[in-house]
Tab-separated table of C-alpha atoms in Angstrom:
chain	number	residue	atom	x	y	z
A	213	MET	CA	-71.687	7.442	36.106
A	214	ASP	CA	-72.092	5.631	32.823
A	215	GLN	CA	-69.653	6.502	30.085
A	216	SER	CA	-70.814	7.503	26.651
A	217	PRO	CA	-70.379	4.955	23.838
A	218	ARG	CA	-67.594	7.101	22.292
A	219	LEU	CA	-65.593	7.205	25.515
A	220	MET	CA	-66.134	3.530	26.110
A	221	MET	CA	-64.891	2.761	22.592
A	222	ALA	CA	-61.765	4.884	23.087
A	223	SER	CA	-60.962	3.248	26.397
A	224	THR	CA	-61.436	-0.130	24.785
A	225	VAL	CA	-58.958	0.703	22.003
A	226	ILE	CA	-56.416	2.001	24.487
A	227	SER	CA	-56.724	-1.040	26.677
A	228	GLU	CA	-56.342	-3.336	23.680
A	229	ASN	CA	-53.206	-1.510	22.465
A	230	GLU	CA	-51.618	-1.494	25.888
A	231	THR	CA	-50.907	-5.179	25.911
A	232	PRO	CA	-47.895	-6.453	27.888
A	233	ALA	CA	-46.018	-7.092	24.637
A	234	ASN	CA	-46.561	-3.508	23.446
A	235	LYS	CA	-45.498	-2.125	26.810
A	236	ARG	CA	-42.293	-4.169	26.745
A	237	CYS	CA	-41.532	-3.020	23.200
A	238	PHE	CA	-42.064	0.631	24.110
A	239	LYS	CA	-39.916	0.279	27.225
A	240	ALA	CA	-37.108	-1.373	25.231
A	241	LYS	CA	-37.147	1.448	22.661
A	242	ARG	CA	-37.022	4.043	25.422
A	243	LEU	CA	-34.096	2.327	27.126
A	244	LYS	CA	-32.232	2.017	23.798
A	245	HIS	CA	-32.751	5.710	23.089
A	246	ARG	CA	-31.466	6.575	26.558
A	247	ALA	CA	-28.423	4.299	26.113
A	248	ASP	CA	-27.641	5.829	22.704
A	249	TRP	CA	-27.870	9.290	24.183
A	250	ARG	CA	-25.570	8.375	27.069
A	251	PHE	CA	-23.122	6.751	24.675
A	252	SER	CA	-22.929	9.854	22.475
A	253	ILE	CA	-22.342	12.037	25.526
A	254	CYS	CA	-19.612	9.729	26.886
A	255	ARG	CA	-18.007	9.514	23.485
A	256	SER	CA	-17.866	13.304	23.199
A	257	ILE	CA	-16.377	13.538	26.670
A	258	ASP	CA	-13.809	10.833	25.914
A	259	GLU	CA	-12.762	12.497	22.671
A	260	ALA	CA	-12.471	15.894	24.322
A	261	SER	CA	-10.431	14.415	27.169
A	262	TRP	CA	-8.163	12.580	24.718
A	263	LEU	CA	-7.563	15.721	22.671
A	264	GLU	CA	-6.828	17.757	25.781
A	265	SER	CA	-4.427	15.134	27.145
A	266	ARG	CA	-2.658	14.958	23.800
A	267	ARG	CA	-2.352	18.746	23.665
A	268	GLN	CA	-0.865	18.829	27.154
A	269	ARG	CA	1.455	15.920	26.406
A	270	HIS	CA	2.882	17.535	23.284
A	271	ALA	CA	3.026	21.050	24.690
A	272	ALA	CA	6.577	22.303	25.287
A	273	PRO	CA	7.390	22.590	29.026
A	274	GLN	CA	7.813	26.177	30.145
A	275	CYS	CA	10.738	27.457	32.188
A	276	GLY	CA	10.111	27.296	35.934
A	277	THR	CA	7.134	24.950	35.717
A	278	ALA	CA	6.781	21.665	37.515
A	279	SER	CA	6.504	19.788	34.204
A	280	GLY	CA	10.158	20.106	33.351
A	281	GLY	CA	11.731	23.394	34.356
A	282	TRP	CA	13.620	23.838	31.070
A	283	LYS	CA	13.254	26.164	28.141
A	284	VAL	CA	13.073	25.201	24.456
A	285	ASP	CA	15.130	27.442	22.195
A	286	ALA	CA	15.169	27.762	18.426
A	287	ARG	CA	18.155	25.457	17.969
A	288	THR	CA	16.443	22.609	19.836
A	289	THR	CA	13.289	23.023	17.757
A	290	ALA	CA	15.241	23.039	14.485
A	291	ALA	CA	17.192	19.920	15.435
A	292	ALA	CA	13.968	18.143	16.401
A	293	SER	CA	12.365	19.022	13.070
A	294	ARG	CA	15.384	17.676	11.169
A	295	ASP	CA	15.291	14.389	13.039
A	296	THR	CA	11.516	13.922	12.925
A	297	ALA	CA	11.604	11.460	10.037
A	298	ARG	CA	14.450	9.464	11.533
A	299	TYR	CA	12.855	9.456	14.980
A	300	ASN	CA	9.543	8.217	13.584
A	301	LEU	CA	11.102	5.582	11.322
A	302	PRO	CA	8.907	2.463	11.589
A	303	VAL	CA	10.644	-0.502	13.150
A	304	ASN	CA	8.436	-3.384	11.974
A	305	ILE	CA	7.476	-3.324	8.293
A	306	VAL	CA	5.830	-5.802	5.939
A	307	VAL	CA	6.003	-5.464	2.141
A	308	PHE	CA	3.940	-7.342	-0.455
A	309	GLU	CA	5.043	-7.656	-4.088
A	310	THR	CA	2.679	-9.663	-6.306
A	311	SER	CA	2.774	-7.734	-9.588
A	312	SER	CA	4.419	-10.622	-11.491
A	313	GLU	CA	4.232	-14.419	-11.506
A	314	THR	CA	6.602	-14.366	-8.536
A	315	VAL	CA	4.943	-13.722	-5.179
A	316	SER	CA	7.271	-12.039	-2.699
A	317	VAL	CA	6.739	-11.066	0.951
A	318	ALA	CA	9.294	-9.455	3.264
A	319	VAL	CA	9.100	-8.529	6.945
A	320	ALA	CA	11.596	-6.374	8.825
A	321	ARG	CA	12.118	-6.136	12.558
A	322	GLY	CA	14.691	-3.452	13.049
A	323	ASP	CA	17.725	-4.407	10.980
A	324	ARG	CA	16.680	-8.035	10.634
A	325	VAL	CA	14.821	-8.903	7.416
A	326	VAL	CA	13.257	-12.220	6.431
A	327	SER	CA	11.450	-12.964	3.175
A	328	ARG	CA	9.681	-15.621	1.139
A	329	GLU	CA	9.413	-15.870	-2.648
A	330	PHE	CA	7.257	-18.205	-4.707
A	331	ALA	CA	8.179	-18.545	-8.382
A	332	ASP	CA	5.499	-19.301	-10.971
A	333	ALA	CA	2.753	-18.673	-8.439
A	334	GLY	CA	0.184	-18.101	-11.171
A	335	GLN	CA	-3.187	-17.124	-9.723
A	336	GLN	CA	-2.309	-18.181	-6.166
A	337	SER	CA	-0.989	-14.824	-4.949
A	338	SER	CA	-3.629	-14.356	-2.258
A	339	GLU	CA	-3.372	-17.986	-1.104
A	340	LEU	CA	0.405	-17.753	-0.684
A	341	ALA	CA	0.957	-14.214	0.609
A	342	LEU	CA	-0.928	-14.347	3.920
A	343	PRO	CA	0.439	-17.722	5.120
A	344	ALA	CA	3.915	-16.482	4.211
A	345	LEU	CA	3.309	-13.344	6.268
A	346	HIS	CA	2.379	-15.351	9.372
A	347	THR	CA	5.399	-17.615	8.905
A	348	LEU	CA	7.765	-14.655	8.659
A	349	LEU	CA	6.213	-12.954	11.678
A	350	ALA	CA	6.701	-16.123	13.714
A	351	GLU	CA	10.370	-16.255	12.691
A	352	LEU	CA	10.821	-12.740	14.079
A	353	ASP	CA	8.710	-13.400	17.209
A	354	LEU	CA	6.141	-10.852	16.046
A	355	THR	CA	2.403	-10.720	15.511
A	356	VAL	CA	0.424	-8.595	13.101
A	357	ASN	CA	-0.309	-6.204	15.964
A	358	ASN	CA	3.407	-5.390	16.155
A	359	LEU	CA	3.551	-4.047	12.601
A	360	ASP	CA	4.170	-0.326	12.230
A	361	LEU	CA	3.875	0.131	8.465
A	362	ILE	CA	2.471	-1.750	5.465
A	363	GLY	CA	4.178	-1.485	2.077
A	364	PHE	CA	3.357	-2.889	-1.342
A	365	GLY	CA	4.409	-2.762	-4.978
A	366	ARG	CA	1.872	-0.788	-6.996
A	367	GLY	CA	2.840	-2.229	-10.359
A	368	PRO	CA	2.722	-2.102	-13.275
A	369	GLY	CA	2.240	-5.770	-13.818
A	370	SER	CA	-0.417	-8.420	-13.625
A	371	PHE	CA	-3.860	-6.840	-13.477
A	372	THR	CA	-4.909	-9.218	-10.702
A	373	GLY	CA	-1.547	-9.225	-8.940
A	374	VAL	CA	-1.302	-5.470	-8.374
A	375	ARG	CA	-4.820	-5.441	-6.938
A	376	ILE	CA	-4.009	-8.310	-4.577
A	377	ALA	CA	-0.963	-6.521	-3.156
A	378	CYS	CA	-2.939	-3.308	-2.720
A	379	GLY	CA	-5.860	-5.150	-1.149
A	380	LEU	CA	-3.632	-6.985	1.320
A	381	ALA	CA	-1.951	-3.744	2.352
A	382	GLN	CA	-5.256	-1.919	2.725
A	383	GLY	CA	-6.872	-4.723	4.728
A	384	LEU	CA	-3.995	-4.967	7.191
A	385	ALA	CA	-3.695	-1.199	7.525
A	386	TYR	CA	-7.421	-0.767	8.155
A	387	GLY	CA	-7.477	-3.480	10.788
A	388	LEU	CA	-4.345	-2.268	12.566
A	389	GLY	CA	-4.922	1.458	12.176
A	390	LYS	CA	-1.619	1.895	10.321
A	391	ARG	CA	-0.526	3.786	7.226
A	392	VAL	CA	0.508	2.477	3.831
A	393	VAL	CA	3.409	3.116	1.443
A	394	GLY	CA	2.947	2.066	-2.169
A	395	LEU	CA	5.814	2.420	-4.652
A	396	PRO	CA	6.173	1.396	-8.312
A	397	SER	CA	7.372	-2.179	-8.639
A	398	THR	CA	9.947	-1.025	-11.177
A	399	LEU	CA	11.803	0.719	-8.338
A	400	ALA	CA	12.454	-2.684	-6.778
A	401	LEU	CA	14.276	-3.795	-9.922
A	402	ALA	CA	16.229	-0.537	-10.090
A	403	GLU	CA	17.281	-1.119	-6.478
A	404	ALA	CA	18.379	-4.667	-7.338
A	405	SER	CA	20.486	-3.553	-10.322
A	406	ASP	CA	24.278	-3.631	-10.350
A	407	ALA	CA	25.513	-0.797	-8.115
A	408	ALA	CA	28.887	-0.926	-9.867
A	409	GLY	CA	27.309	-0.581	-13.311
A	410	PRO	CA	26.099	2.545	-15.124
A	411	GLU	CA	24.058	4.914	-12.977
A	412	GLN	CA	21.282	5.046	-15.569
A	413	ILE	CA	18.960	2.034	-15.340
A	414	LEU	CA	16.420	0.823	-17.877
A	415	VAL	CA	13.775	-1.433	-16.323
A	416	ALA	CA	11.831	-3.602	-18.765
A	417	LEU	CA	9.314	-6.280	-17.793
A	418	ASP	CA	7.585	-8.702	-20.122
A	419	ALA	CA	4.010	-7.409	-20.453
A	420	ARG	CA	2.866	-10.116	-22.896
A	421	MET	CA	1.180	-9.286	-26.202
A	422	GLY	CA	4.579	-8.262	-27.627
A	423	GLU	CA	4.931	-5.293	-25.259
A	424	VAL	CA	7.045	-4.344	-22.232
A	425	TYR	CA	6.503	-2.363	-19.067
A	426	LEU	CA	9.242	0.240	-19.225
A	427	ALA	CA	10.712	2.682	-16.701
A	428	ALA	CA	14.002	4.583	-16.571
A	429	TYR	CA	15.902	5.815	-13.508
A	430	ARG	CA	19.166	7.480	-12.578
A	431	ARG	CA	20.846	6.858	-9.249
A	432	ALA	CA	20.731	9.969	-7.064
A	433	ALA	CA	21.743	9.944	-3.419
A	434	THR	CA	19.849	13.183	-2.791
A	435	ASP	CA	16.463	11.807	-3.870
A	436	ALA	CA	14.193	10.251	-1.271
A	437	THR	CA	13.990	6.940	-3.134
A	438	GLY	CA	17.648	7.013	-4.163
A	439	PHE	CA	16.634	7.341	-7.816
A	440	VAL	CA	15.501	10.097	-10.153
A	441	GLU	CA	12.642	9.002	-12.374
A	442	ILE	CA	13.555	9.775	-15.976
A	443	VAL	CA	10.664	7.900	-17.583
A	444	PRO	CA	7.683	6.879	-15.433
A	445	PRO	CA	6.344	3.340	-15.808
A	446	CYS	CA	4.677	2.955	-19.203
A	447	LEU	CA	3.690	0.361	-21.794
A	448	VAL	CA	5.622	0.299	-25.097
A	449	LYS	CA	6.753	-1.954	-27.908
A	450	PRO	CA	10.389	-3.011	-27.391
A	451	ASP	CA	11.479	-1.502	-30.713
A	452	ALA	CA	9.809	1.820	-29.868
A	453	VAL	CA	11.864	2.648	-26.793
A	454	SER	CA	13.723	5.400	-28.624
A	455	ALA	CA	10.391	7.099	-29.322
A	456	VAL	CA	9.637	7.249	-25.599
A	457	MET	CA	13.060	8.312	-24.335
A	458	SER	CA	16.539	9.233	-25.466
A	459	LEU	CA	19.137	6.670	-24.448
A	460	ASP	CA	21.965	9.162	-24.051
A	461	GLY	CA	24.999	7.985	-22.127
A	462	ALA	CA	25.608	4.562	-20.643
A	463	TRP	CA	22.707	2.412	-19.471
A	464	GLN	CA	22.235	-0.921	-17.796
A	465	GLY	CA	19.136	-3.037	-18.298
A	466	VAL	CA	17.264	-5.103	-15.735
A	467	GLY	CA	14.025	-7.056	-15.816
A	468	SER	CA	12.395	-10.121	-17.306
A	469	ALA	CA	12.080	-8.598	-20.795
A	470	PHE	CA	15.869	-8.763	-21.235
A	471	HIS	CA	15.740	-12.534	-20.648
A	472	HIS	CA	13.073	-13.024	-23.325
A	473	PRO	CA	14.547	-14.038	-26.720
A	474	GLN	CA	12.588	-11.647	-28.959
A	475	LEU	CA	11.998	-8.819	-26.483
A	476	GLY	CA	15.582	-8.922	-25.229
A	477	ALA	CA	17.014	-8.807	-28.759
A	478	ALA	CA	14.905	-5.762	-29.599
A	479	LEU	CA	15.949	-3.979	-26.417
A	480	ARG	CA	19.643	-4.808	-26.821
A	481	ALA	CA	19.580	-3.258	-30.281
A	482	HIS	CA	19.891	0.170	-28.656
A	483	GLN	CA	23.591	0.979	-28.873
A	484	ASN	CA	23.842	2.893	-25.581
A	485	LEU	CA	22.537	-0.049	-23.560
A	486	GLN	CA	25.964	-1.249	-22.439
A	487	THR	CA	25.185	-3.983	-19.936
A	488	VAL	CA	22.321	-6.149	-18.791
A	489	ALA	CA	22.226	-7.013	-15.090
A	490	LEU	CA	21.859	-10.753	-15.510
A	491	ASP	CA	22.599	-11.387	-11.846
A	492	ALA	CA	19.701	-9.167	-10.749
A	493	PRO	CA	16.242	-10.685	-10.201
A	494	MET	CA	14.050	-10.967	-13.273
A	495	PHE	CA	10.999	-9.872	-11.287
A	496	PRO	CA	10.443	-7.292	-8.520
A	497	ALA	CA	11.324	-8.561	-5.050
A	498	ALA	CA	9.825	-7.428	-1.748
A	499	THR	CA	13.248	-7.235	-0.083
A	500	ALA	CA	14.508	-4.650	-2.598
A	501	LEU	CA	11.277	-2.667	-2.304
A	502	LEU	CA	11.627	-2.788	1.469
A	503	ARG	CA	15.027	-1.088	1.245
A	504	VAL	CA	13.542	1.692	-0.874
A	505	ILE	CA	10.606	2.150	1.514
A	506	ARG	CA	12.967	2.404	4.492
A	507	ARG	CA	15.007	5.018	2.652
A	508	VAL	CA	11.907	7.025	1.783
A	509	MET	CA	10.525	6.877	5.326
A	510	ASN	CA	13.877	7.838	6.812
A	511	ARG	CA	14.100	10.943	4.609
A	512	SER	CA	10.454	11.971	4.261
A	513	GLY	CA	8.826	10.596	7.398
A	514	SER	CA	5.076	10.050	7.529
A	515	ALA	CA	4.623	12.356	4.525
A	516	ALA	CA	5.637	9.420	2.323
A	517	SER	CA	2.772	7.260	3.610
A	518	VAL	CA	-0.953	7.489	2.942
A	519	ALA	CA	-4.158	6.415	4.625
A	520	PRO	CA	-5.380	2.946	3.587
A	521	HIS	CA	-8.246	4.292	1.479
A	522	ASP	CA	-5.791	6.430	-0.541
A	523	ALA	CA	-3.619	3.474	-1.586
A	524	SER	CA	-4.118	2.405	-5.191
A	525	PRO	CA	-2.539	0.130	-7.823
A	526	LEU	CA	-0.676	1.504	-10.830
A	527	TYR	CA	-2.313	0.654	-14.147
A	528	VAL	CA	-0.658	1.539	-17.461
A	529	ARG	CA	-2.553	-0.842	-19.736
A	530	ASN	CA	-6.190	-0.405	-20.675
A	531	LYS	CA	-6.349	-3.412	-22.965
A	532	VAL	CA	-5.757	-6.716	-21.187
A	533	ALA	CA	-6.637	-9.176	-23.959
A	534	MET	CA	-6.507	-9.516	-27.726
A	535	THR	CA	-9.450	-9.950	-30.048
A	536	ILE	CA	-9.900	-13.133	-32.067
A	537	GLU	CA	-8.717	-11.347	-35.209
A	538	GLU	CA	-5.576	-10.083	-33.458
A	539	ARG	CA	-4.737	-13.558	-32.163
A	540	ARG	CA	-5.148	-14.990	-35.655
A	541	ALA	CA	-2.877	-12.307	-37.075
A	542	MET	CA	-0.232	-13.091	-34.461
A	543	GLN	CA	-0.157	-16.723	-35.578
A	544	HIS	CA	1.364	-15.531	-38.857
A	545	THR	CA	4.091	-13.587	-36.982
A	546	PRO	CA	6.094	-16.170	-34.980
A	547	ALA	CA	8.520	-13.627	-33.475
A	548	VAL	CA	5.680	-11.641	-32.001
A	549	ALA	CA	3.490	-14.594	-31.110
A	550	ALA	CA	6.289	-16.139	-29.081
A	551	SER	CA	6.418	-13.027	-26.902
């Protein structure tokens, strides 16, 4: 029986669309959809199985059961909670400190610590930090996969440097699935101060533009970091320290600002500043920050660490450069221009 022209036209269109290429494309899309569906199902099953196995693994064995045959009492639970931080203390740690012109990297494997420092690194922080990390790992017979925790100095300091340290820590932590601990770089200098000197420590770093990065601490064995923060890191003029804090009692100073002729003279003018820790590093060091991080992790456990995306640098300066008029004015003030 002859088909009508309309039916013949429809069959012609269908036959033209059903080319081998179109059939293969449709088949590939159908197989991809089926594979995606199977993958989502398997993923849900795997996640459910993992959660169930973890729940069973961490469940306390009951008395008389084949999984242990012992009973957990309140005293055992309390002791376990007290020792949680110490039990979970990371063994292999890397710390980056690039907030100043000195680039510092430290790696710890248990009680053994190795470090590298590069003075006057300038803008080469990123080029120096990663090769130094691989060198230190090789000295300890480790690889990046063996790291348990990533630490870094948050600043304040060089605008680029604090971001490099944070970026290195975040990148490693993301890739390894680890957590991050970021502490103020001024804590590293407080840790490096003279332990036999006054317990109150004034940290001052040369911030350029006639200003200093200032922070004040008091040694305290009961605090997680080992220090009580009296004045958080801030940006001040060296002759305006008394407006920010009261220098009551005996203090010791540490940091690069005390080694600067003009800045140091202005800071030493405060009568209660008894000593300056000249033997301490001028700039924050990764080894000192590593000791503080270990202390914090030992006392606070994982609560002291954050996820990689929550790590952030510490900025205390909004203005990073002077205007042309300000630079011209500084030329007529040699004491300030030299700083």
